Tab-separated table of C-alpha atoms and ligand atoms in Angstrom:
chain	number	residue	atom	x	y	z
O	17	MET	CA	0.000	0.000	0.000
O	18	THR	CA	1.391	3.437	-0.891
O	19	ILE	CA	1.206	6.185	1.681
O	20	ASP	CA	0.501	9.548	0.086
O	21	HIS	CA	2.259	12.659	1.322
O	22	TYR	CA	0.535	15.995	1.965
O	23	ALA	CA	1.885	19.057	3.743
O	24	VAL	CA	1.267	22.595	4.859
O	25	PHE	CA	3.787	25.329	4.040
O	26	GLY	CA	3.806	28.610	5.935
O	27	HIS	CA	5.988	30.990	7.917
O	28	PRO	CA	5.834	30.698	10.883
O	29	ILE	CA	4.433	27.162	10.975
O	30	LYS	CA	5.522	25.754	14.349
O	31	HIS	CA	2.103	26.096	15.993
O	32	SER	CA	0.089	24.864	13.020
O	33	LYS	CA	-2.736	22.526	13.990
O	34	SER	CA	-3.132	21.232	10.413
O	35	PRO	CA	-0.946	18.088	10.847
O	36	LEU	CA	-3.016	17.060	13.873
O	37	ILE	CA	-6.321	17.784	12.097
O	38	HIS	CA	-5.355	15.790	8.995
O	39	ARG	CA	-4.018	12.915	11.110
O	40	LEU	CA	-7.375	12.742	12.882
O	41	PHE	CA	-9.209	12.846	9.517
O	42	ALA	CA	-6.953	10.082	8.126
O	43	GLU	CA	-7.521	7.863	11.191
O	44	GLN	CA	-11.247	8.451	11.051
O	45	THR	CA	-11.577	7.600	7.342
O	46	GLY	CA	-8.816	4.935	7.153
O	47	GLN	CA	-6.964	6.869	4.445
O	48	PRO	CA	-3.253	5.947	4.048
O	49	LEU	CA	-1.552	9.338	4.175
O	50	ILE	CA	0.929	11.431	6.072
O	51	TYR	CA	0.687	15.196	6.491
O	52	THR	CA	3.650	17.283	7.564
O	53	ALA	CA	4.342	20.987	8.238
O	54	GLU	CA	7.265	22.874	6.693
O	55	ASP	CA	8.511	26.325	7.564
O	56	VAL	CA	8.758	28.037	4.170
O	57	PRO	CA	9.350	31.794	3.924
O	58	GLN	CA	8.217	33.569	0.740
O	59	GLN	CA	11.642	33.602	-0.899
O	60	ALA	CA	11.967	29.804	-0.502
O	61	PHE	CA	8.481	28.967	-1.804
O	62	ALA	CA	9.310	28.232	-5.472
O	63	MET	CA	12.120	25.798	-4.574
O	64	ALA	CA	10.188	24.156	-1.752
O	65	ILE	CA	7.136	23.523	-3.889
O	66	GLU	CA	9.189	22.029	-6.716
O	67	ARG	CA	11.030	19.732	-4.328
O	68	PHE	CA	7.826	18.646	-2.569
O	69	PHE	CA	6.049	17.552	-5.742
O	70	LEU	CA	9.193	16.029	-7.339
O	71	ASN	CA	9.530	13.890	-4.211
O	72	GLY	CA	6.061	12.458	-4.643
O	73	GLY	CA	3.917	14.977	-2.716
O	74	ARG	CA	0.248	14.808	-3.716
O	75	GLY	CA	-1.265	17.945	-2.256
O	76	LEU	CA	-0.271	21.044	-0.353
O	77	ASN	CA	-1.912	23.565	1.913
O	78	CYS	CA	-0.458	27.069	1.950
O	79	THR	CA	-0.995	29.436	4.812
O	80	LEU	CA	0.297	32.910	5.656
O	81	PRO	CA	2.192	34.533	4.019
O	82	LEU	CA	2.067	32.210	0.973
O	83	LYS	CA	-1.549	32.217	-0.247
O	84	GLU	CA	-1.046	34.851	-2.900
O	85	LEU	CA	2.178	33.246	-4.133
O	86	ALA	CA	0.358	29.917	-4.357
O	87	TRP	CA	-2.338	31.652	-6.400
O	88	GLN	CA	0.345	32.910	-8.806
O	89	THR	CA	2.035	29.507	-8.940
O	90	ALA	CA	-0.964	27.252	-9.667
O	91	SER	CA	-1.306	26.132	-13.292
O	92	HIS	CA	-5.126	26.207	-13.064
O	93	LEU	CA	-7.519	27.812	-10.614
O	94	THR	CA	-11.019	26.924	-9.456
O	95	PRO	CA	-13.502	29.787	-9.872
O	96	ARG	CA	-13.543	30.449	-6.121
O	97	ALA	CA	-9.719	30.660	-5.987
O	98	GLN	CA	-9.725	32.957	-8.985
O	99	ARG	CA	-12.147	35.290	-7.180
O	100	ALA	CA	-10.243	35.163	-3.908
O	101	LYS	CA	-6.873	35.830	-5.572
O	102	ALA	CA	-5.507	33.476	-2.932
O	103	VAL	CA	-4.903	29.715	-2.857
O	104	ASN	CA	-4.749	27.571	0.275
O	105	THR	CA	-4.980	24.148	-1.402
O	106	LEU	CA	-2.832	22.849	-4.265
O	107	THR	CA	-3.498	19.458	-5.818
O	108	LEU	CA	-1.256	17.536	-8.196
O	109	GLN	CA	-3.273	16.580	-11.286
O	110	ALA	CA	-2.874	13.475	-13.457
O	111	ASP	CA	-1.015	15.571	-16.088
O	112	ASN	CA	1.433	16.820	-13.389
O	113	THR	CA	-0.031	20.335	-13.310
O	114	LEU	CA	-1.140	21.996	-10.076
O	115	LEU	CA	-4.759	22.959	-9.446
O	116	GLY	CA	-5.185	25.835	-6.987
O	117	ASP	CA	-8.305	26.074	-4.837
O	118	ASN	CA	-9.420	28.153	-1.884
O	119	THR	CA	-11.364	26.358	0.862
O	120	ASP	CA	-11.293	29.201	3.420
O	121	GLY	CA	-14.643	30.697	2.401
O	122	ILE	CA	-16.531	27.405	2.432
O	123	GLY	CA	-14.781	26.556	5.715
O	124	LEU	CA	-16.113	29.741	7.308
O	125	LEU	CA	-19.607	29.208	5.918
O	126	ASN	CA	-19.743	25.616	7.161
O	127	ASP	CA	-18.658	26.658	10.624
O	128	LEU	CA	-21.117	29.565	10.789
O	129	THR	CA	-24.147	27.746	9.415
O	130	HIS	CA	-23.733	24.007	10.184
O	131	ASN	CA	-21.810	24.181	13.428
O	132	HIS	CA	-23.337	27.293	14.991
O	133	GLY	CA	-26.701	27.733	13.284
O	134	ILE	CA	-25.929	31.329	12.287
O	135	ALA	CA	-28.163	32.548	9.467
O	136	ILE	CA	-26.638	34.333	6.483
O	137	LYS	CA	-29.746	34.817	4.356
O	138	ASN	CA	-31.201	38.336	4.584
O	139	GLN	CA	-28.492	39.393	7.018
O	140	ARG	CA	-26.495	42.600	7.060
O	141	ILE	CA	-22.830	41.743	7.432
O	142	LEU	CA	-19.825	43.858	8.410
O	143	ILE	CA	-16.320	42.638	7.572
O	144	LEU	CA	-13.416	44.344	9.323
O	145	GLY	CA	-10.244	44.479	7.234
O	146	ALA	CA	-9.586	44.500	3.497
O	147	GLY	CA	-6.761	42.017	2.974
O	148	GLY	CA	-6.552	38.530	1.495
O	149	ALA	CA	-8.730	36.990	4.206
O	150	THR	CA	-11.601	39.334	3.310
O	151	ARG	CA	-11.294	38.567	-0.382
O	152	GLY	CA	-11.794	34.847	0.310
O	153	ILE	CA	-15.087	35.147	2.192
O	154	ILE	CA	-17.181	37.727	0.293
O	155	ALA	CA	-18.436	35.507	-2.550
O	156	PRO	CA	-19.624	32.601	-0.350
O	157	LEU	CA	-21.417	35.023	2.017
O	158	LEU	CA	-23.270	36.587	-0.926
O	159	ASP	CA	-23.970	33.106	-2.360
O	160	HIS	CA	-25.701	32.236	0.902
O	161	GLY	CA	-28.054	35.196	0.550
O	162	ALA	CA	-26.494	37.996	2.630
O	163	THR	CA	-28.510	41.193	2.029
O	164	ASN	CA	-25.441	43.366	1.949
O	165	ILE	CA	-21.830	43.434	3.029
O	166	VAL	CA	-19.943	46.453	4.314
O	167	ILE	CA	-16.149	46.220	4.351
O	168	ALA	CA	-14.527	48.623	6.822
O	169	ASN	CA	-10.793	49.173	6.781
O	170	ARG	CA	-8.130	51.377	8.380
O	171	THR	CA	-7.093	52.304	4.839
O	172	PRO	CA	-10.529	53.000	3.291
O	173	GLU	CA	-9.219	52.937	-0.306
O	174	LYS	CA	-8.500	49.202	0.013
O	175	ALA	CA	-12.057	48.570	1.214
O	176	HIS	CA	-13.484	50.565	-1.709
O	177	PHE	CA	-11.295	48.662	-4.120
O	178	ILE	CA	-12.377	45.207	-2.930
O	179	ALA	CA	-16.037	46.277	-2.804
O	180	GLN	CA	-15.750	47.357	-6.424
O	181	GLU	CA	-14.275	43.997	-7.386
O	182	PHE	CA	-17.293	42.108	-6.006
O	183	GLN	CA	-20.006	44.505	-7.259
O	184	ASP	CA	-21.231	42.007	-9.831
O	185	LEU	CA	-22.079	39.481	-7.102
O	186	GLY	CA	-24.219	41.659	-4.832
O	187	ASP	CA	-24.470	44.726	-2.607
O	188	VAL	CA	-20.931	45.311	-1.291
O	189	THR	CA	-19.620	48.689	-0.112
O	190	GLY	CA	-16.341	49.820	1.414
O	191	CYS	CA	-15.621	52.501	4.038
O	192	GLY	CA	-13.321	53.614	6.837
O	193	TYR	CA	-14.139	52.961	10.523
O	194	PRO	CA	-15.598	56.429	11.272
O	195	ALA	CA	-18.349	55.805	8.681
O	196	LEU	CA	-19.686	52.918	10.830
O	197	GLU	CA	-21.196	55.336	13.365
O	198	ASN	CA	-25.022	54.851	13.320
O	199	GLN	CA	-24.870	51.622	11.307
O	200	ARG	CA	-26.120	48.272	12.713
O	201	PHE	CA	-25.300	44.711	11.654
O	202	ASP	CA	-26.453	41.123	12.241
O	203	LEU	CA	-23.028	39.569	11.797
O	204	LEU	CA	-19.555	41.029	12.334
O	205	ILE	CA	-16.526	39.219	10.949
O	206	ASN	CA	-13.055	40.275	11.985
O	207	ALA	CA	-10.681	39.645	9.076
O	208	THR	CA	-7.931	42.027	10.216
O	209	SER	CA	-4.600	40.727	11.383
O	210	ALA	CA	-4.920	43.064	14.392
O	211	SER	CA	-6.379	40.399	16.681
O	212	LEU	CA	-3.199	38.375	16.709
O	213	SER	CA	-1.339	41.256	18.313
O	214	GLY	CA	-4.205	41.941	20.733
O	215	ASP	CA	-5.291	45.107	18.861
O	216	LEU	CA	-8.752	46.089	17.750
O	217	PRO	CA	-9.876	48.481	15.030
O	218	PRO	CA	-11.651	51.577	16.433
O	219	LEU	CA	-15.280	50.356	16.500
O	220	PRO	CA	-18.256	52.489	17.532
O	221	PRO	CA	-20.079	50.909	20.509
O	222	LYS	CA	-23.531	50.355	18.966
O	223	LEU	CA	-22.729	48.255	15.921
O	224	LEU	CA	-24.721	45.165	16.862
O	225	ARG	CA	-28.382	44.500	16.206
O	226	ASP	CA	-30.285	42.325	18.695
O	227	ASN	CA	-29.123	38.711	18.432
O	228	ALA	CA	-26.049	39.658	16.418
O	229	SER	CA	-23.142	37.216	16.173
O	230	CYS	CA	-19.436	37.982	15.940
O	231	TYR	CA	-16.746	35.827	14.355
O	232	ASP	CA	-12.986	36.324	14.482
O	233	LEU	CA	-11.175	34.536	11.644
O	234	ALA	CA	-8.128	34.358	13.901
O	235	TYR	CA	-7.899	31.942	16.816
O	236	ALA	CA	-5.729	31.800	19.875
O	237	ASP	CA	-5.439	29.916	23.128
O	238	ARG	CA	-7.493	32.621	24.829
O	239	PRO	CA	-10.479	34.672	23.630
O	240	THR	CA	-9.261	37.309	21.164
O	241	ALA	CA	-9.571	41.073	21.748
O	242	PHE	CA	-12.403	41.118	19.204
O	243	MET	CA	-14.290	38.359	21.062
O	244	ASP	CA	-13.917	40.319	24.316
O	245	TRP	CA	-15.264	43.435	22.580
O	246	SER	CA	-18.184	41.412	21.171
O	247	HIS	CA	-19.193	40.030	24.568
O	248	ARG	CA	-18.992	43.490	26.123
O	249	HIS	CA	-21.217	44.966	23.399
O	250	GLY	CA	-24.043	42.446	23.578
O	251	ALA	CA	-23.247	39.789	20.962
O	252	ARG	CA	-25.326	36.613	21.210
O	253	LEU	CA	-22.326	34.579	20.070
O	254	ALA	CA	-18.633	35.461	19.883
O	255	LEU	CA	-16.583	32.825	18.096
O	256	ASP	CA	-13.039	32.454	16.887
O	257	GLY	CA	-11.703	30.732	13.776
O	258	LEU	CA	-10.829	27.306	15.195
O	259	GLY	CA	-13.946	25.767	13.629
O	260	MET	CA	-13.188	27.430	10.304
O	261	LEU	CA	-9.685	25.967	10.442
O	262	ALA	CA	-11.067	22.434	10.816
O	263	GLU	CA	-13.717	23.017	8.140
O	264	GLN	CA	-11.296	24.386	5.531
O	265	ALA	CA	-9.072	21.368	6.244
O	266	ALA	CA	-12.032	19.007	5.774
O	267	GLU	CA	-12.756	20.569	2.400
O	268	ALA	CA	-9.087	20.178	1.350
O	269	PHE	CA	-9.177	16.540	2.537
O	270	TYR	CA	-12.288	15.980	0.434
O	271	ILE	CA	-10.613	17.477	-2.653
O	272	TRP	CA	-7.597	15.214	-2.199
O	273	ARG	CA	-9.234	11.955	-1.065
O	274	ASN	CA	-12.829	12.253	-2.280
O	275	ILE	CA	-14.037	11.399	1.234
O	276	ARG	CA	-15.630	13.979	3.503
O	277	PRO	CA	-14.357	13.620	7.070
O	278	GLU	CA	-16.620	14.313	9.999
O	279	THR	CA	-15.531	17.532	11.753
O	280	ALA	CA	-17.563	17.743	14.981
O	281	THR	CA	-15.419	15.309	16.969
O	282	VAL	CA	-12.222	16.902	15.641
O	283	ILE	CA	-13.355	20.408	16.638
O	284	ALA	CA	-14.419	19.088	20.055
O	285	TYR	CA	-10.963	17.532	20.466
O	286	LEU	CA	-9.200	20.791	19.479
O	287	ASN	CA	-11.337	22.745	21.943
O	288	GLN	CA	-10.632	20.237	24.687
O	289	GLN	CA	-6.884	20.491	24.060
O	290	ARG	CA	-7.154	24.251	24.208
O	291	GLN	CA	-9.096	24.186	27.477
O	292	HIS	CA	-6.417	22.022	29.027
O	293	GLY	CA	-3.642	24.231	27.660
O	294	ILE	CA	-2.144	21.405	25.588
O	295	PRO	CA	0.009	22.789	22.765
O	296	SER	CA	-0.600	21.173	19.352
T	310	ATR	P1	-4.623	38.875	5.361
T	310	ATR	O1	-4.125	38.217	4.119
T	310	ATR	O2	-4.586	38.021	6.592
T	310	ATR	O3	-5.974	39.495	5.182
T	310	ATR	P2	-3.290	41.398	4.993
T	310	ATR	O4	-3.559	41.315	3.541
T	310	ATR	O5	-1.954	41.833	5.493
T	310	ATR	O6	-3.556	40.008	5.704
T	310	ATR	O7	-4.423	42.342	5.643
T	310	ATR	C1	-4.436	42.651	6.981
T	310	ATR	C2	-5.668	43.515	7.278
T	310	ATR	O8	-5.677	43.803	8.680
T	310	ATR	C3	-5.682	44.837	6.559
T	310	ATR	O9	-7.016	45.165	6.247
T	310	ATR	C4	-5.110	45.805	7.609
T	310	ATR	O10	-5.535	47.146	7.454
T	310	ATR	P3	-4.776	48.128	6.405
T	310	ATR	O11	-5.207	47.686	5.028
T	310	ATR	O12	-5.231	49.484	6.736
T	310	ATR	O13	-3.297	47.900	6.640
T	310	ATR	C5	-5.737	45.230	8.853
T	310	ATR	N1	-5.019	45.584	10.092
T	310	ATR	C6	-3.828	45.103	10.518
T	310	ATR	N2	-3.504	45.639	11.726
T	310	ATR	C7	-4.517	46.486	12.058
T	310	ATR	C8	-4.791	47.319	13.182
T	310	ATR	N3	-3.923	47.413	14.218
T	310	ATR	N4	-5.939	48.047	13.198
T	310	ATR	C9	-6.812	47.970	12.166
T	310	ATR	N5	-6.614	47.183	11.071
T	310	ATR	C10	-5.493	46.444	11.014
């Protein structure tokens, strides 16, 4: 029996939970594979990717700061990766070309809707930040029937630019944080990288409608600054991105192995580890 090799490249990568998640998926589904993590800075990406696939690698996840490089490197792109301008999943095809996909958006949607019962249809959604993470989640949110999406960013021009890019898919507008005064939303999504350093964008206090939910794409061992803000300002739910991480991995696993792993027990395990302070 051959054992297929998959990996995640990123920088830094030491604390990645992806090897654990894919090991649990492989055990659960009986798939013969190994999944490793490699620290690959941007300047080493081209060499590392060539070596990985020459040595028999079958599929690769790319995380920060490599998603845009992976998008440039892929020979073909799925429509959702093309839209996102970012690739987190590369798959070796039968003709030795690389197909680039992006499973982040579907990962978020699965966590929001299946795991937490958060409605998207007819909802007014605010996304904080206008980087690559934002680009990956707009189309699936509109696909699921969001009424409108406002993108707020420290540099408003970037928010306007992304909003323009997604105009054809629905009602998307961009603004700076001061323009959020007097606006109310059903769902807030933090897609800034500020959370990781404990920072928060300057948010007006009355952003949340009754029953609003808040979701931080980042995750940490403790509640993020954005989750703390959300609790203080009346959110019904304040979640971080651990569930999204497992769901985007499940989608990558499905692309590679054509088997959909079950995520609930894996997410429960990750949460349990976190509660007990066990490093991955
Ligand atoms: P990613 O690919 O993870 O989205 P990115 O493209 O570097 O990363 O984007 C990071 C986002 O976080 C940007 O929207 C950035 O705002 P600017 O475009 O104004 O730089 C936002 N961000 C980072 N630190 C922030 C902070 N302290 N306060 C507010 N926004 C912040």
